[in-house]
Tab-separated table of C-alpha atoms and ligand atoms in Angstrom:
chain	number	residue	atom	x	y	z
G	1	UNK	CA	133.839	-18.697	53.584
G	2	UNK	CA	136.081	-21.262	54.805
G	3	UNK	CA	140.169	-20.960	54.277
G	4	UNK	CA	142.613	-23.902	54.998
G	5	UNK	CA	145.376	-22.080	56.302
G	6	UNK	CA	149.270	-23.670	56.182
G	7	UNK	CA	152.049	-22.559	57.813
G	8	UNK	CA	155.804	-24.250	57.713
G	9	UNK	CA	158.078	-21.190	57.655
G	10	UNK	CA	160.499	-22.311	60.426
G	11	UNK	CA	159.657	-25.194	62.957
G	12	UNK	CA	156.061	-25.662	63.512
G	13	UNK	CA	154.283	-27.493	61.384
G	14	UNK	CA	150.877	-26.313	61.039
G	15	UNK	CA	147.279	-26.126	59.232
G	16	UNK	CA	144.060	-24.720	60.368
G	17	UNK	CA	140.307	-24.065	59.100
G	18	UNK	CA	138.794	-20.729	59.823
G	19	UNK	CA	135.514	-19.720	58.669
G	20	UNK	CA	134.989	-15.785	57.607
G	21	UNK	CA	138.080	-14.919	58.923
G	22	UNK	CA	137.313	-15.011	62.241
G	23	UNK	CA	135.816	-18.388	63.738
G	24	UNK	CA	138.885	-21.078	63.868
G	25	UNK	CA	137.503	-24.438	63.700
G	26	UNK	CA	140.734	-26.001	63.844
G	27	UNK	CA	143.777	-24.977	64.336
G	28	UNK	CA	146.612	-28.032	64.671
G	29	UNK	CA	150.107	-26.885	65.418
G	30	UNK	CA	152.800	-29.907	65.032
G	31	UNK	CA	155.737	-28.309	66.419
G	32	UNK	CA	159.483	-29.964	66.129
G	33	UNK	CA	161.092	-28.360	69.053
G	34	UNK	CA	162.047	-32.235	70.029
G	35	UNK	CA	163.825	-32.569	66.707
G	36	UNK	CA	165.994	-29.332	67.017
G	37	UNK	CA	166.385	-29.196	70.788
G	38	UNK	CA	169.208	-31.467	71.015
G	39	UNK	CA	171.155	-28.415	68.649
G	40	UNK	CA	169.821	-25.468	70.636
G	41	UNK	CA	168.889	-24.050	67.321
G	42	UNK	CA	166.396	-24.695	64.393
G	43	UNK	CA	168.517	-26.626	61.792
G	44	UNK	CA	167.292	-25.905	58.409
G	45	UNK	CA	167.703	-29.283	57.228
G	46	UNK	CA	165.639	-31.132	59.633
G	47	UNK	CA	162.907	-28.758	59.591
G	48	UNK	CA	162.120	-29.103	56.090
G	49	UNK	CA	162.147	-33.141	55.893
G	50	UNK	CA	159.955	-33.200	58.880
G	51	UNK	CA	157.617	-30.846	57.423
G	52	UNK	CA	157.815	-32.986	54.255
G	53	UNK	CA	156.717	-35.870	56.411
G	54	UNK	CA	153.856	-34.778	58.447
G	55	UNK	CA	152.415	-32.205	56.353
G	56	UNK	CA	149.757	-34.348	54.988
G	57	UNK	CA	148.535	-35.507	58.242
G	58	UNK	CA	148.677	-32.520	59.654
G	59	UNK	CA	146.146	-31.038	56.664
G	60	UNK	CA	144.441	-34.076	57.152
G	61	UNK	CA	143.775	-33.580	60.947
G	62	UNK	CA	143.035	-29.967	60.337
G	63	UNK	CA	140.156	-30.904	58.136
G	64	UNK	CA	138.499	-33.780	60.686
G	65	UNK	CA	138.913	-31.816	63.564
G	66	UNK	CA	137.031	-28.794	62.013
G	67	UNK	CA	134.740	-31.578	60.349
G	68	UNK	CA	135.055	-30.474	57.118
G	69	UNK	CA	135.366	-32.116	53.567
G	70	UNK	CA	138.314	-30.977	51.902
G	71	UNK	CA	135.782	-29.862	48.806
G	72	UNK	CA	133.887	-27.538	51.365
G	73	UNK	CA	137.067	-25.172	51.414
G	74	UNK	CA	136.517	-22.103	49.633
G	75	UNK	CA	140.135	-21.561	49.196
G	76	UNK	CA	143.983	-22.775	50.567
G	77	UNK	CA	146.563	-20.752	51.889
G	78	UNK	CA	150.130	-20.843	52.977
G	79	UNK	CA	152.547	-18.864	54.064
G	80	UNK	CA	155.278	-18.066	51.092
G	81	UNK	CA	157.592	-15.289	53.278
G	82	UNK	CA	160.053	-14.835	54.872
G	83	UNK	CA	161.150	-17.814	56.045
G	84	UNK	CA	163.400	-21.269	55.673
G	85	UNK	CA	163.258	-21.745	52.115
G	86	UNK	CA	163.271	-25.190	52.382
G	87	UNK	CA	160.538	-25.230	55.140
G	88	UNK	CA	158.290	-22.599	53.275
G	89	UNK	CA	158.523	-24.866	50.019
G	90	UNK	CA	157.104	-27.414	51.586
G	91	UNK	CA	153.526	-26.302	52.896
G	92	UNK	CA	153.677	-23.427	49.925
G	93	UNK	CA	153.737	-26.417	47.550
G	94	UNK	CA	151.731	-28.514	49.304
G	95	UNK	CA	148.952	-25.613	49.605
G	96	UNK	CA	149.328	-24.681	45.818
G	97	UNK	CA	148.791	-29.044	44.761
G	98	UNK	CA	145.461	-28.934	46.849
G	99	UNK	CA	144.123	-25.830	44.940
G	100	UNK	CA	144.898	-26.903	41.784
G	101	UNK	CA	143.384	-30.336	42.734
G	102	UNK	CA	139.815	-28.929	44.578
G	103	UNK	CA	139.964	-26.346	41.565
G	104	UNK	CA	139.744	-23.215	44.301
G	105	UNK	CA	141.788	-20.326	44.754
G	106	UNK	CA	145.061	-20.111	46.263
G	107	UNK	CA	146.727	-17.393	48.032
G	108	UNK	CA	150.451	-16.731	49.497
G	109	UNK	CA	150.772	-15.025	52.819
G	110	UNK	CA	153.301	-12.943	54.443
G	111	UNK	CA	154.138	-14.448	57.681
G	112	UNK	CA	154.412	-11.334	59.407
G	113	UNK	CA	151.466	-9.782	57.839
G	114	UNK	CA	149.738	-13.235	59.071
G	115	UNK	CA	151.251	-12.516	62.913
G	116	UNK	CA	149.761	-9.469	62.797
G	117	UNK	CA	146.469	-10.714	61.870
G	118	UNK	CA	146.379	-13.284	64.505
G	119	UNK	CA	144.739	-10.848	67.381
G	120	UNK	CA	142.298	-10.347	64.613
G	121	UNK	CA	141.010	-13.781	64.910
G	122	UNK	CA	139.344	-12.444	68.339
G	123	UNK	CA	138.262	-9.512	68.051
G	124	UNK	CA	137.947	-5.962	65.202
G	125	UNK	CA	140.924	-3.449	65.923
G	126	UNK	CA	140.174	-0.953	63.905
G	127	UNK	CA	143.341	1.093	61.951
G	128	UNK	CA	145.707	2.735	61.759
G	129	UNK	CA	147.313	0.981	64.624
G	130	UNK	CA	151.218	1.104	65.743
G	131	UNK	CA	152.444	-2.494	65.261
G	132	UNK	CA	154.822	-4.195	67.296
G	133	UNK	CA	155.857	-7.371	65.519
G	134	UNK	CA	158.010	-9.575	67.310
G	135	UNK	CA	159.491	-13.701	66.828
G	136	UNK	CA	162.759	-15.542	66.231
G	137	UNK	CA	163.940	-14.065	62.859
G	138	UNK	CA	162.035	-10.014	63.120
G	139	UNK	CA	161.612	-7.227	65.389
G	140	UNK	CA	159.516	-4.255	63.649
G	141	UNK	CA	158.053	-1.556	64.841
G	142	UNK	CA	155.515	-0.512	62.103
G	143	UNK	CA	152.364	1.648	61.288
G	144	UNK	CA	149.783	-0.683	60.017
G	145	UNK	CA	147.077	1.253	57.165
G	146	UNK	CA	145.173	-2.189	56.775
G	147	UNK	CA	145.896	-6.146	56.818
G	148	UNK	CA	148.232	-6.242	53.998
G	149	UNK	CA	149.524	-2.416	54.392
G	150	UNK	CA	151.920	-1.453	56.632
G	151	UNK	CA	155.083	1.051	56.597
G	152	UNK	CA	158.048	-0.003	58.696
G	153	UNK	CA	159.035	2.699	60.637
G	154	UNK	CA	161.914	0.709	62.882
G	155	UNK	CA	163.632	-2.823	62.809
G	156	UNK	CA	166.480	-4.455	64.299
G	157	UNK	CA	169.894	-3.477	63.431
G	158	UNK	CA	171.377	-6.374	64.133
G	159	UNK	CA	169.905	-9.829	66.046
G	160	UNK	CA	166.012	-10.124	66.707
G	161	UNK	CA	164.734	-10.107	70.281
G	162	UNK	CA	163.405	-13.594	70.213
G	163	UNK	CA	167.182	-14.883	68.394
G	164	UNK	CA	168.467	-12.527	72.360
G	165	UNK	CA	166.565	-14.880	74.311
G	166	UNK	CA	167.017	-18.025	72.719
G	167	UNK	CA	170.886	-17.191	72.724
G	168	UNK	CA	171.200	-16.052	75.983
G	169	UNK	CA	169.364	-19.422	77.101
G	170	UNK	CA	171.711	-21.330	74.854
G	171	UNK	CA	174.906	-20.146	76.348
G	172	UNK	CA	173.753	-20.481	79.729
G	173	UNK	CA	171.716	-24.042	79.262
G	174	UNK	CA	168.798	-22.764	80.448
G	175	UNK	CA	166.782	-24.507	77.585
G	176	UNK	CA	165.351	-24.389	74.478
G	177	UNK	CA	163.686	-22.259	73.486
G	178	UNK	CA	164.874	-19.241	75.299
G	179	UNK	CA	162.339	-17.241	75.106
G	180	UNK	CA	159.538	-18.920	77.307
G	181	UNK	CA	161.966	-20.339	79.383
G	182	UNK	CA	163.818	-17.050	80.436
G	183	UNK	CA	160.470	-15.737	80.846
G	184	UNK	CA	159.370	-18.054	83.512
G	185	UNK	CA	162.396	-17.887	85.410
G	186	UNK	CA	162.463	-14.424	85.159
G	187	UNK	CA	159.094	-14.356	86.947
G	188	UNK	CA	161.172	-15.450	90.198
G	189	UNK	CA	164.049	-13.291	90.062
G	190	UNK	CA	164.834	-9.897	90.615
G	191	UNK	CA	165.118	-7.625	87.416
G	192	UNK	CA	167.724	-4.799	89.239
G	193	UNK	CA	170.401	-7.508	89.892
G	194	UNK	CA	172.209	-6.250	86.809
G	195	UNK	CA	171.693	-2.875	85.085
G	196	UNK	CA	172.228	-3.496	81.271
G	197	UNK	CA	172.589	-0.733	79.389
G	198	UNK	CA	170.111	-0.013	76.427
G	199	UNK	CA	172.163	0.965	73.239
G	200	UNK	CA	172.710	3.812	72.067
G	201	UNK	CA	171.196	4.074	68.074
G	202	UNK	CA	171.298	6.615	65.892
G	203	UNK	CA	168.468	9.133	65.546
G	204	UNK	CA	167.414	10.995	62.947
G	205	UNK	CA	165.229	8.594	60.399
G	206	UNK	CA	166.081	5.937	62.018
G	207	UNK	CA	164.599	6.537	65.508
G	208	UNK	CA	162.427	3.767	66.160
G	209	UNK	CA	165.221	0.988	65.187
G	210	UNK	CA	166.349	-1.852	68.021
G	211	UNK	CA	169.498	-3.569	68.490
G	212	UNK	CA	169.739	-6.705	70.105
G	213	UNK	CA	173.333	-7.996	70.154
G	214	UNK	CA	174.857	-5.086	72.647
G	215	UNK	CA	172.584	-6.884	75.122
G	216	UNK	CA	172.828	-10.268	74.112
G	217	UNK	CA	177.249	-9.738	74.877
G	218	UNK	CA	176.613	-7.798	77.848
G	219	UNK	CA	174.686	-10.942	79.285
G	220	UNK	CA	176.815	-13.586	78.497
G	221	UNK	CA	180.086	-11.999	78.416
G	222	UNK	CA	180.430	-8.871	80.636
G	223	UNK	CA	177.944	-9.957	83.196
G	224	UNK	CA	179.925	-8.955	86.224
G	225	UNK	CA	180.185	-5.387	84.813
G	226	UNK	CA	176.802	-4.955	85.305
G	227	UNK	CA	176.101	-6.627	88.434
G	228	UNK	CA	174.571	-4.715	91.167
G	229	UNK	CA	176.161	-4.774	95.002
G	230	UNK	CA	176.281	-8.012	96.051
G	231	UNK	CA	173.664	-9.366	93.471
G	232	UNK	CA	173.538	-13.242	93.157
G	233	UNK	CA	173.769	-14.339	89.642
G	234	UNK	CA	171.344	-16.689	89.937
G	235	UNK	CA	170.009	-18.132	86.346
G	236	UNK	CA	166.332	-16.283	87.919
G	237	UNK	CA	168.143	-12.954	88.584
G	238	UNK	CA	169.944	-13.091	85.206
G	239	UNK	CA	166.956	-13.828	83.583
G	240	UNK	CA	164.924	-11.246	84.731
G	241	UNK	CA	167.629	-8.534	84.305
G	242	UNK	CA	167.739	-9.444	80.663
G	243	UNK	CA	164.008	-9.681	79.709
G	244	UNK	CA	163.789	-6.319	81.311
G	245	UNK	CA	166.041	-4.802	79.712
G	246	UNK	CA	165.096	-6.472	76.463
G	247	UNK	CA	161.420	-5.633	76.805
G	248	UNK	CA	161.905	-2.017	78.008
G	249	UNK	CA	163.815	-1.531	74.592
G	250	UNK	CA	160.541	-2.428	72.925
G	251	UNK	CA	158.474	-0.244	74.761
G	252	UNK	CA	160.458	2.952	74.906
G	253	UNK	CA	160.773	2.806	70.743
G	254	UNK	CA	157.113	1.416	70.598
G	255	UNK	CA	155.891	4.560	72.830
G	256	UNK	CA	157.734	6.650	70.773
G	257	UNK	CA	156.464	5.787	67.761
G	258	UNK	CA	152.940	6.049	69.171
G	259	UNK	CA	153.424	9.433	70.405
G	260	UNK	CA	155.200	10.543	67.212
G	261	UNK	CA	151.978	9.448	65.009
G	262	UNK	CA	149.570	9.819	67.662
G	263	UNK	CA	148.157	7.044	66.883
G	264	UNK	CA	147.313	5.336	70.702
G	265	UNK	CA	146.299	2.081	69.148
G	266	UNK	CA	148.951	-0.734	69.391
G	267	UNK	CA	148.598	-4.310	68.424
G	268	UNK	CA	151.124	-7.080	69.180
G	269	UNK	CA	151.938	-10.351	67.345
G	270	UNK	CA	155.376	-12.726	66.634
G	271	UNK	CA	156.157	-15.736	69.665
G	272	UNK	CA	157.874	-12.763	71.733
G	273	UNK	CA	153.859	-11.347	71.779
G	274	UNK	CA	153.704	-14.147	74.677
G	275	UNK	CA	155.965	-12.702	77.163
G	276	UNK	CA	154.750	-12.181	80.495
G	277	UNK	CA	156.369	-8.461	81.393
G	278	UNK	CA	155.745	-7.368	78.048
G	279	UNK	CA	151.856	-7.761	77.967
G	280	UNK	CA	151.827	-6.938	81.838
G	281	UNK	CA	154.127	-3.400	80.873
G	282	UNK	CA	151.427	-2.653	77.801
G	283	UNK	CA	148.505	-3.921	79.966
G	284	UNK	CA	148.783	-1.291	82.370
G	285	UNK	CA	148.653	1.652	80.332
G	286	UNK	CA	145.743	3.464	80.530
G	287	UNK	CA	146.442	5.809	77.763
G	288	UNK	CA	146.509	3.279	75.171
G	289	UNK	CA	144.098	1.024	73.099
G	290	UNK	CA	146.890	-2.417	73.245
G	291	UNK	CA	145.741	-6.028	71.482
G	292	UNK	CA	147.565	-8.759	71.871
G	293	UNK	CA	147.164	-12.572	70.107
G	294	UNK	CA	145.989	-15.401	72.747
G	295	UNK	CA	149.029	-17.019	73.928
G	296	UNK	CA	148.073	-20.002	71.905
G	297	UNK	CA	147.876	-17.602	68.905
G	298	UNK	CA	151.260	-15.581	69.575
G	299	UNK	CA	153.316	-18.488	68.153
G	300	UNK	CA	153.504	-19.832	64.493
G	301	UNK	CA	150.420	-21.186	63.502
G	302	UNK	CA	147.911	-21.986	60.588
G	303	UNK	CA	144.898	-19.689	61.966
G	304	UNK	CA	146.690	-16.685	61.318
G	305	UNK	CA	147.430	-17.831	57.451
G	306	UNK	CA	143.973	-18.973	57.146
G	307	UNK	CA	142.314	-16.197	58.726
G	308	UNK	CA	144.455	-12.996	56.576
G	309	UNK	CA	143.813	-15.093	53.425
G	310	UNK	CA	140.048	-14.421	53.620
G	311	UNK	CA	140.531	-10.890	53.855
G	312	UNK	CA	142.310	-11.354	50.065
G	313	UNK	CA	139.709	-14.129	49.194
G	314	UNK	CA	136.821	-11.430	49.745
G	315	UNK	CA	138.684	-8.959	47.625
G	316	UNK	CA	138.809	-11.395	45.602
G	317	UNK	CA	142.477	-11.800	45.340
G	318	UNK	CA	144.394	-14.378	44.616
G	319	UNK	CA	148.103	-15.582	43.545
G	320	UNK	CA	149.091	-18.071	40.388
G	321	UNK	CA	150.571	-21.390	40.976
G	322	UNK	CA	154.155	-20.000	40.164
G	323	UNK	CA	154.381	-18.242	43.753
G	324	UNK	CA	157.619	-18.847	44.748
G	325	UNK	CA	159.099	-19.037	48.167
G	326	UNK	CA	161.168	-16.240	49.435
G	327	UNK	CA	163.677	-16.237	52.838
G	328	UNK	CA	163.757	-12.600	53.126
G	329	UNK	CA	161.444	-9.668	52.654
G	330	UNK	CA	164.291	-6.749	52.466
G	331	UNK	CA	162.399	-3.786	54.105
G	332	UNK	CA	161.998	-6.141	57.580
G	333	UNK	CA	165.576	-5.662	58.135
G	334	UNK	CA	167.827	-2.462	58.337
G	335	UNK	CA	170.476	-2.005	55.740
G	336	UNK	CA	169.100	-4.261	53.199
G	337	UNK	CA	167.356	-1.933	50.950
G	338	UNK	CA	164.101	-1.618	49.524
G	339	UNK	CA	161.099	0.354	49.287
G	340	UNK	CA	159.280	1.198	53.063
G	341	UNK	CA	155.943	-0.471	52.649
G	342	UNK	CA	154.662	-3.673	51.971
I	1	KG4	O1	156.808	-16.220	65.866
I	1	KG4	P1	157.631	-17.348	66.363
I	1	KG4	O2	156.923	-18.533	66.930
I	1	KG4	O3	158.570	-17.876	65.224
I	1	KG4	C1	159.217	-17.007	64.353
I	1	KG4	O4	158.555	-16.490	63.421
I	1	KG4	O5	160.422	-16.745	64.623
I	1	KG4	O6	158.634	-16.741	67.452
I	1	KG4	C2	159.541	-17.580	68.102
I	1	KG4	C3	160.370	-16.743	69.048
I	1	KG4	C4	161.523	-17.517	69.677
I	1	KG4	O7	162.699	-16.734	69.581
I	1	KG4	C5	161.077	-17.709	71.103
I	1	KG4	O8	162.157	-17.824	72.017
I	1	KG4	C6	160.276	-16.444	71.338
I	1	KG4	O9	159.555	-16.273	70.141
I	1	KG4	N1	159.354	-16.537	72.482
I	1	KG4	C7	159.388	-15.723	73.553
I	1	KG4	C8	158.375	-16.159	74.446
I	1	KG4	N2	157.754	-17.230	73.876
I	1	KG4	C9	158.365	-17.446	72.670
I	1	KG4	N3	160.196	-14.677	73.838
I	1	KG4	C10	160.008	-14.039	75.016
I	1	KG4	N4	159.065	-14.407	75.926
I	1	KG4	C11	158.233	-15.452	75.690
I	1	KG4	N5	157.313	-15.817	76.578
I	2	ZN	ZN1	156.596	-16.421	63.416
């Protein structure tokens, strides 16, 4: 079976063939960074009229590259949540016109659901696993049952680990985006420079939930306070001071929740999935079965759309041309309601 897979939630524009779920025969990513760089910050506005321009020759390229007709496809996906409503509406429509034109099926993806997938695209994990779901807009810590089931068991209370590094890099002009960038610097620093504390959450059922923006003042604002003897704050020492304590905050609610279900499997997926410390930290534990996305993978991009979609196509699942886009899925973040599974 062979899925075009679209995906325009935020700043990359992207489509991608994959065949069965599995094989990606294309797989182009168009991303905008250039366009928003100048702002330090996705702007909503600009995103969504560049996706409006290149999205057709970005489908287009998706189809030559994997050298197929666009009447070979067996169905079209895109990504319909959460996201920039004005981005998502733009490959969500453009997805639901070429369905309705090639008279095949049409499906609308979670993006988070799709992140998730995206180590699936090398390899079977079988479940339950313990997820750890991590980007720009989301940090979850969740149980998955299956592709399309999962039950959040922690979130952010406040700003998402990716949003800490790309504002920490913003307010000290390291670049954009933060999160790569701090991570290679970090590489050359020295992470006990500065002790940051982790926060202190509430327990109870809310044990496995993160907070970001403790941290993210701490580092820009009270650095001194933390600074260790005669520590240099160089931009490498701050760095790597930060991602640790960032990334440590991950693992210690991640471990948790893996020794609270005793589940030992853990899979990894969002553009924070890419950091170095992170995948080295998870790497070397023996005592658990970890999966993370190629790097090329870990970012926003098509494959993962195309490649949950056939999962639904084979159930033979689909969604009507009235799909609308949605910014927010409530149950990602804590204190905005909802029901705990998706
Ligand atoms: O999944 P993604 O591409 O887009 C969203 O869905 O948000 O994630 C982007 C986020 C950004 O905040 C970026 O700074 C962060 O992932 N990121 C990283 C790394 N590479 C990208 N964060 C930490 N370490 C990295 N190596
Ligand atoms: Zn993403």
């Amino acid at each position: 079976m062979l899925v075009l897979g679209i995906e325009s939630s935020c700043d990359e524009c992207s489509a991608a063939v994959v065949e069965d779920g599995r094989k990606v025969l294309s797989n182009i990513v168009a991303t905008q960074i250039p366009l928003h760089a100048q702002y330090q910050g996705v702007v909503p506005e600009i995103a969504s009229r560049a996706h409006t321009r290149w999205i057709e020759g970005v489908v287009r390229e998706a189809l030559e590259v994997a050298s197929i007709r666009p009447d070979q496809l067996d169905g079209v996906a895109a990504t319909y949540q959460p996201g920039l409503i004005g981005s998502l509406a733009v490959g969500l429509s453009f997805a639901k016109a070429m369905a309705f034109a090639l008279g095949k099926p049409f499906k609308g993806v979670n993006h988070m659901l799709a992140h998730l997938y995206a180590p699936r695209l090398a390899g079977d994990i079988a479940y339950p696993f313990i997820g750890l779901l991590v980007s720009g807009g989301h940090s979850i810590i969740c149980r998955a049952e299956d592709f399309d089931r999962i039950d959040v068991l922690g979130t952010t209370i406040d700003d998402a680990v990716g949003e800490a590094f790309d504002k920490v890099s913003k307010y000290y002009g390291y670049g954009y985006p933060g999160g790569q960038v701090i991570d290679e610097l970090a590489e050359k620093g020295d992470d006990k420079a500065f002790r940051f504390p982790q926060p202190s959450l509430h327990k109870g059922n809310h044990r496995y939930d993160l907070s970001y923006s403790g941290l993210k003042t701490a580092v820009i604002h009270h650095l001194d306070d933390y600074r260790r003897q005669d520590a240099e704050a160089s931009p490498e020492n701050i760095a790597a001071s930060f991602r640790k304590a960032a990334i440590d905050m991950l693992l210690t609610k991640l471990l948790l929740a893996a020794q609270d279900t005793g589940i030992n499997r853990i899979v990894a997926g969002g553009g924070v999935a890419a950091n170095a410390y992170l995948r080295r930290q998870l790497a070397s534990r023996g005592d658990l079965e970890v999966h993370f996305p190629p790097l090329a993978l870990c970012g926003d991009n098509g494959a993962m759309v195309a490649g949950i979609a056939y999962r639904y196509f084979q159930r033979g699942e689909s969604d009507g041309l009235d799909l609308a886009p949605q910014s927010r899925v409530p149950i990602y973040k804590r204190g905005a309601g909802g029901e705990k599974t998706a």
